[in-house]
Amino acid sequence: MRTLTTIIILAFTIFLSSCGLLRETDFSLIQIGMTTAEVKQNIGTPARVVAAKRYDDGILEIYEYPRLKAQPDTMLNWLLFIDNRLEEWGPKEQYLPSEYDRYYHKYRKNRR
């Protein structure tokens, strides 16, 4: 009887802890202008860094976050950072390196 109770409690604990993995990433917790540290604090570590490129006057980084933490291939969002500040985020796209340059120069131009 004691073994059965232990198994039920263990199964229930595993079930409850796995529900946390099914949570959606809450992108409402981030806003333009946040630093990479602030974004990580609010929505966690990115699934991967898609790109990072150093320019003469700054750095571009693109982070990838899945909508569902337990299913990293579901509706991916890319967050674009220029000089450690969030400039844009949205659904994943297949960018070419020349498009990284376009994004970088777009946001650098707006800051001057």
XYZ file of N, CA, C and O in Angstrom, residues 13-88:
304
model
N 3.482 14.425 -9.053
C 4.543 15.434 -9.046
C 5.146 15.607 -10.439
O 5.360 16.729 -10.901
N 5.412 14.513 -11.115
C 5.953 14.579 -12.486
C 4.951 15.258 -13.411
O 5.321 16.086 -14.239
N 3.681 14.921 -13.269
C 2.647 15.533 -14.096
C 2.608 17.050 -13.897
O 2.585 17.819 -14.855
N 2.627 17.488 -12.653
C 2.567 18.925 -12.378
C 3.815 19.654 -12.867
O 3.729 20.766 -13.384
N 4.967 19.047 -12.728
C 6.189 19.712 -13.178
C 6.263 19.766 -14.694
O 6.818 20.703 -15.264
N 5.695 18.800 -15.387
C 5.715 18.825 -16.849
C 4.761 19.869 -17.407
O 4.951 20.363 -18.514
N 3.754 20.266 -16.669
C 2.827 21.301 -17.132
C 3.544 22.631 -17.313
O 3.182 23.433 -18.163
N 4.564 22.883 -16.525
C 5.341 24.111 -16.665
C 6.037 24.185 -18.011
O 6.246 25.266 -18.558
N 6.392 23.045 -18.573
C 7.051 23.024 -19.880
C 6.084 23.382 -21.004
O 6.505 23.789 -22.074
N 4.787 23.199 -20.776
C 3.804 23.492 -21.809
C 3.415 24.962 -21.837
O 2.626 25.383 -22.661
N 4.006 25.736 -20.938
C 3.711 27.166 -20.900
C 4.169 27.842 -22.179
O 5.186 27.491 -22.753
N 3.419 28.847 -22.565
C 3.819 29.671 -23.700
C 4.785 30.739 -23.217
O 4.695 31.207 -22.079
N 5.688 31.136 -24.088
C 6.559 32.257 -23.777
C 5.699 33.512 -23.810
O 5.011 33.769 -24.791
N 5.725 34.290 -22.750
C 4.886 35.480 -22.646
C 5.648 36.699 -23.185
O 6.365 37.373 -22.450
N 5.482 36.952 -24.475
C 6.192 38.051 -25.112
C 5.666 39.422 -24.682
O 6.292 40.429 -24.977
N 4.566 39.442 -23.954
C 4.080 40.730 -23.440
C 4.977 41.258 -22.320
O 4.848 42.407 -21.913
N 5.890 40.416 -21.839
C 6.795 40.822 -20.763
C 8.032 41.566 -21.275
O 8.864 41.988 -20.486
N 8.148 41.687 -22.601
C 9.302 42.390 -23.153
C 8.835 43.627 -23.904
O 7.677 43.721 -24.305
N 9.756 44.565 -24.076
C 9.445 45.771 -24.844
C 10.707 46.286 -25.530
O 11.819 46.007 -25.080
N 10.502 47.023 -26.593
C 11.597 47.612 -27.348
C 12.456 48.457 -26.404
O 11.938 49.173 -25.562
N 13.764 48.335 -26.557
C 14.695 49.100 -25.740
C 15.275 48.324 -24.571
O 16.237 48.764 -23.943
N 14.690 47.156 -24.257
C 15.226 46.345 -23.158
C 16.601 45.804 -23.529
O 16.884 45.565 -24.696
N 17.420 45.561 -22.507
C 18.723 44.937 -22.738
C 18.537 43.427 -22.861
O 17.472 42.884 -22.511
N 19.584 42.751 -23.331
C 19.514 41.291 -23.433
C 19.299 40.673 -22.047
O 18.538 39.714 -21.911
N 19.932 41.229 -21.033
C 19.773 40.705 -19.669
C 18.327 40.858 -19.186
O 17.776 39.947 -18.558
N 17.707 41.990 -19.473
C 16.314 42.215 -19.061
C 15.377 41.247 -19.776
O 14.448 40.699 -19.169
N 15.623 41.016 -21.062
C 14.792 40.077 -21.824
C 14.940 38.676 -21.250
O 13.956 37.975 -21.008
N 16.179 38.252 -21.006
C 16.415 36.912 -20.438
C 15.771 36.775 -19.064
O 15.248 35.718 -18.727
N 15.800 37.825 -18.284
C 15.190 37.794 -16.953
C 13.675 37.635 -17.070
O 13.056 36.925 -16.275
N 13.066 38.267 -18.074
C 11.604 38.236 -18.205
C 11.070 37.003 -18.920
O 10.004 36.506 -18.554
N 11.774 36.527 -19.950
C 11.224 35.383 -20.698
C 12.180 34.201 -20.796
O 11.870 33.216 -21.453
N 13.327 34.288 -20.141
C 14.240 33.149 -20.099
C 15.332 33.215 -21.153
O 15.398 34.139 -21.962
N 16.161 32.205 -21.135
C 17.281 32.100 -22.065
C 16.765 31.713 -23.447
O 15.862 30.883 -23.552
N 17.329 32.282 -24.518
C 16.861 31.914 -25.852
C 17.178 30.459 -26.182
O 18.119 29.882 -25.622
N 16.394 29.885 -27.083
C 16.662 28.523 -27.538
C 18.005 28.478 -28.257
O 18.735 27.497 -28.155
N 18.312 29.539 -28.995
C 19.613 29.647 -29.654
C 19.857 31.075 -30.105
O 18.930 31.872 -30.206
N 21.115 31.358 -30.353
C 21.483 32.636 -30.952
C 21.595 32.376 -32.445
O 22.427 31.584 -32.884
N 20.727 33.016 -33.214
C 20.675 32.789 -34.655
C 21.859 33.438 -35.356
O 22.460 32.860 -36.249
N 22.194 34.654 -34.937
C 23.291 35.380 -35.576
C 23.873 36.389 -34.611
O 23.194 36.870 -33.714
N 25.133 36.669 -34.815
C 25.808 37.738 -34.085
C 26.866 38.278 -35.031
O 27.626 37.511 -35.618
N 26.878 39.592 -35.202
C 27.825 40.191 -36.129
C 28.308 41.521 -35.574
O 27.513 42.344 -35.141
N 29.630 41.693 -35.604
C 30.238 42.944 -35.142
C 30.430 43.861 -36.344
O 30.921 43.465 -37.381
N 30.025 45.111 -36.152
C 30.236 46.162 -37.141
C 31.247 47.150 -36.557
O 31.573 47.073 -35.368
N 31.713 48.078 -37.358
C 32.674 49.066 -36.869
C 32.107 49.893 -35.719
O 32.831 50.305 -34.826
N 30.788 50.125 -35.751
C 30.188 50.992 -34.734
C 29.144 50.298 -33.866
O 28.314 50.947 -33.246
N 29.179 48.970 -33.796
C 28.225 48.283 -32.935
C 28.111 46.799 -33.224
O 28.847 46.255 -34.041
N 27.142 46.155 -32.560
C 26.948 44.709 -32.672
C 25.470 44.395 -32.902
O 24.596 44.967 -32.254
N 25.197 43.455 -33.804
C 23.856 42.929 -34.066
C 23.810 41.506 -33.513
O 24.721 40.714 -33.753
N 22.753 41.183 -32.758
C 22.520 39.820 -32.284
C 21.060 39.470 -32.539
O 20.181 40.310 -32.352
N 20.817 38.219 -32.947
C 19.456 37.741 -33.161
C 19.262 36.495 -32.314
O 19.972 35.509 -32.473
N 18.280 36.549 -31.388
C 17.957 35.433 -30.510
C 16.666 34.783 -30.996
O 15.774 35.455 -31.505
N 16.557 33.473 -30.769
C 15.373 32.726 -31.172
C 14.672 32.162 -29.935
O 15.311 31.529 -29.094
N 13.375 32.413 -29.849
C 12.546 31.901 -28.751
C 11.351 31.159 -29.337
O 10.646 31.690 -30.200
N 11.067 29.931 -28.860
C 9.860 29.226 -29.303
C 8.639 29.745 -28.543
O 8.757 30.238 -27.421
N 7.482 29.627 -29.161
C 6.245 30.017 -28.484
C 5.983 29.086 -27.304
O 5.656 29.520 -26.217
N 6.144 27.769 -27.530
C 5.976 26.786 -26.453
C 7.348 26.276 -26.035
O 8.102 25.779 -26.860
N 7.655 26.358 -24.757
C 8.977 25.964 -24.264
C 9.249 24.477 -24.465
O 10.363 24.073 -24.722
N 8.223 23.636 -24.356
C 8.410 22.189 -24.483
C 8.509 21.740 -25.934
O 8.966 20.649 -26.215
N 8.073 22.570 -26.860
C 8.117 22.234 -28.286
C 8.890 23.333 -29.010
O 8.304 24.265 -29.560
N 10.230 23.230 -29.017
C 11.055 24.316 -29.536
C 10.892 24.593 -31.032
O 11.393 25.593 -31.509
N 10.181 23.743 -31.757
C 9.996 23.993 -33.190
C 8.659 24.648 -33.503
O 8.283 24.772 -34.658
N 7.915 25.072 -32.486
C 6.610 25.664 -32.725
C 6.696 27.184 -32.750
O 7.179 27.799 -31.818
N 6.251 27.768 -33.816
C 6.147 29.217 -33.960
C 7.307 29.954 -33.301
O 7.198 30.464 -32.199
N 8.407 29.986 -34.005
C 9.613 30.613 -33.479
C 9.562 32.122 -33.662
O 9.081 32.621 -34.673
N 10.052 32.833 -32.679
C 10.156 34.288 -32.745
C 11.617 34.687 -32.660
O 12.375 34.112 -31.878
N 11.993 35.676 -33.461
C 13.355 36.188 -33.446
C 13.355 37.559 -32.814
O 12.523 38.401 -33.131
N 14.303 37.773 -31.922
C 14.479 39.066 -31.269
C 15.784 39.667 -31.765
O 16.830 39.026 -31.666
N 15.712 40.876 -32.343
C 16.893 41.542 -32.890
C 17.398 42.593 -31.909
O 16.650 43.493 -31.524
N 18.647 42.462 -31.521
C 19.297 43.398 -30.610
C 20.395 44.150 -31.350
O 21.173 43.543 -32.082
N 20.439 45.446 -31.183
C 21.530 46.264 -31.679
C 22.192 46.880 -30.443
O 21.523 47.545 -29.651
N 23.484 46.655 -30.315
C 24.230 47.175 -29.163
C 23.529 46.876 -27.843
O 23.338 47.754 -27.002
N 23.098 45.602 -27.701
C 22.516 45.119 -26.445
C 21.138 45.715 -26.132
O 20.680 45.674 -25.005
N 20.447 46.267 -27.120
C 19.099 46.806 -26.929
C 18.148 46.148 -27.921
O 18.453 46.045 -29.114
N 16.978 45.723 -27.440
C 15.977 45.105 -28.298
C 15.396 46.156 -29.233
O 14.880 47.176 -28.789
N 15.506 45.918 -30.537
C 14.996 46.855 -31.542
C 13.741 46.336 -32.237
O 12.916 47.115 -32.681
N 13.622 45.011 -32.336
C 12.492 44.438 -33.074
C 12.357 42.976 -32.683
O 13.339 42.314 -32.359
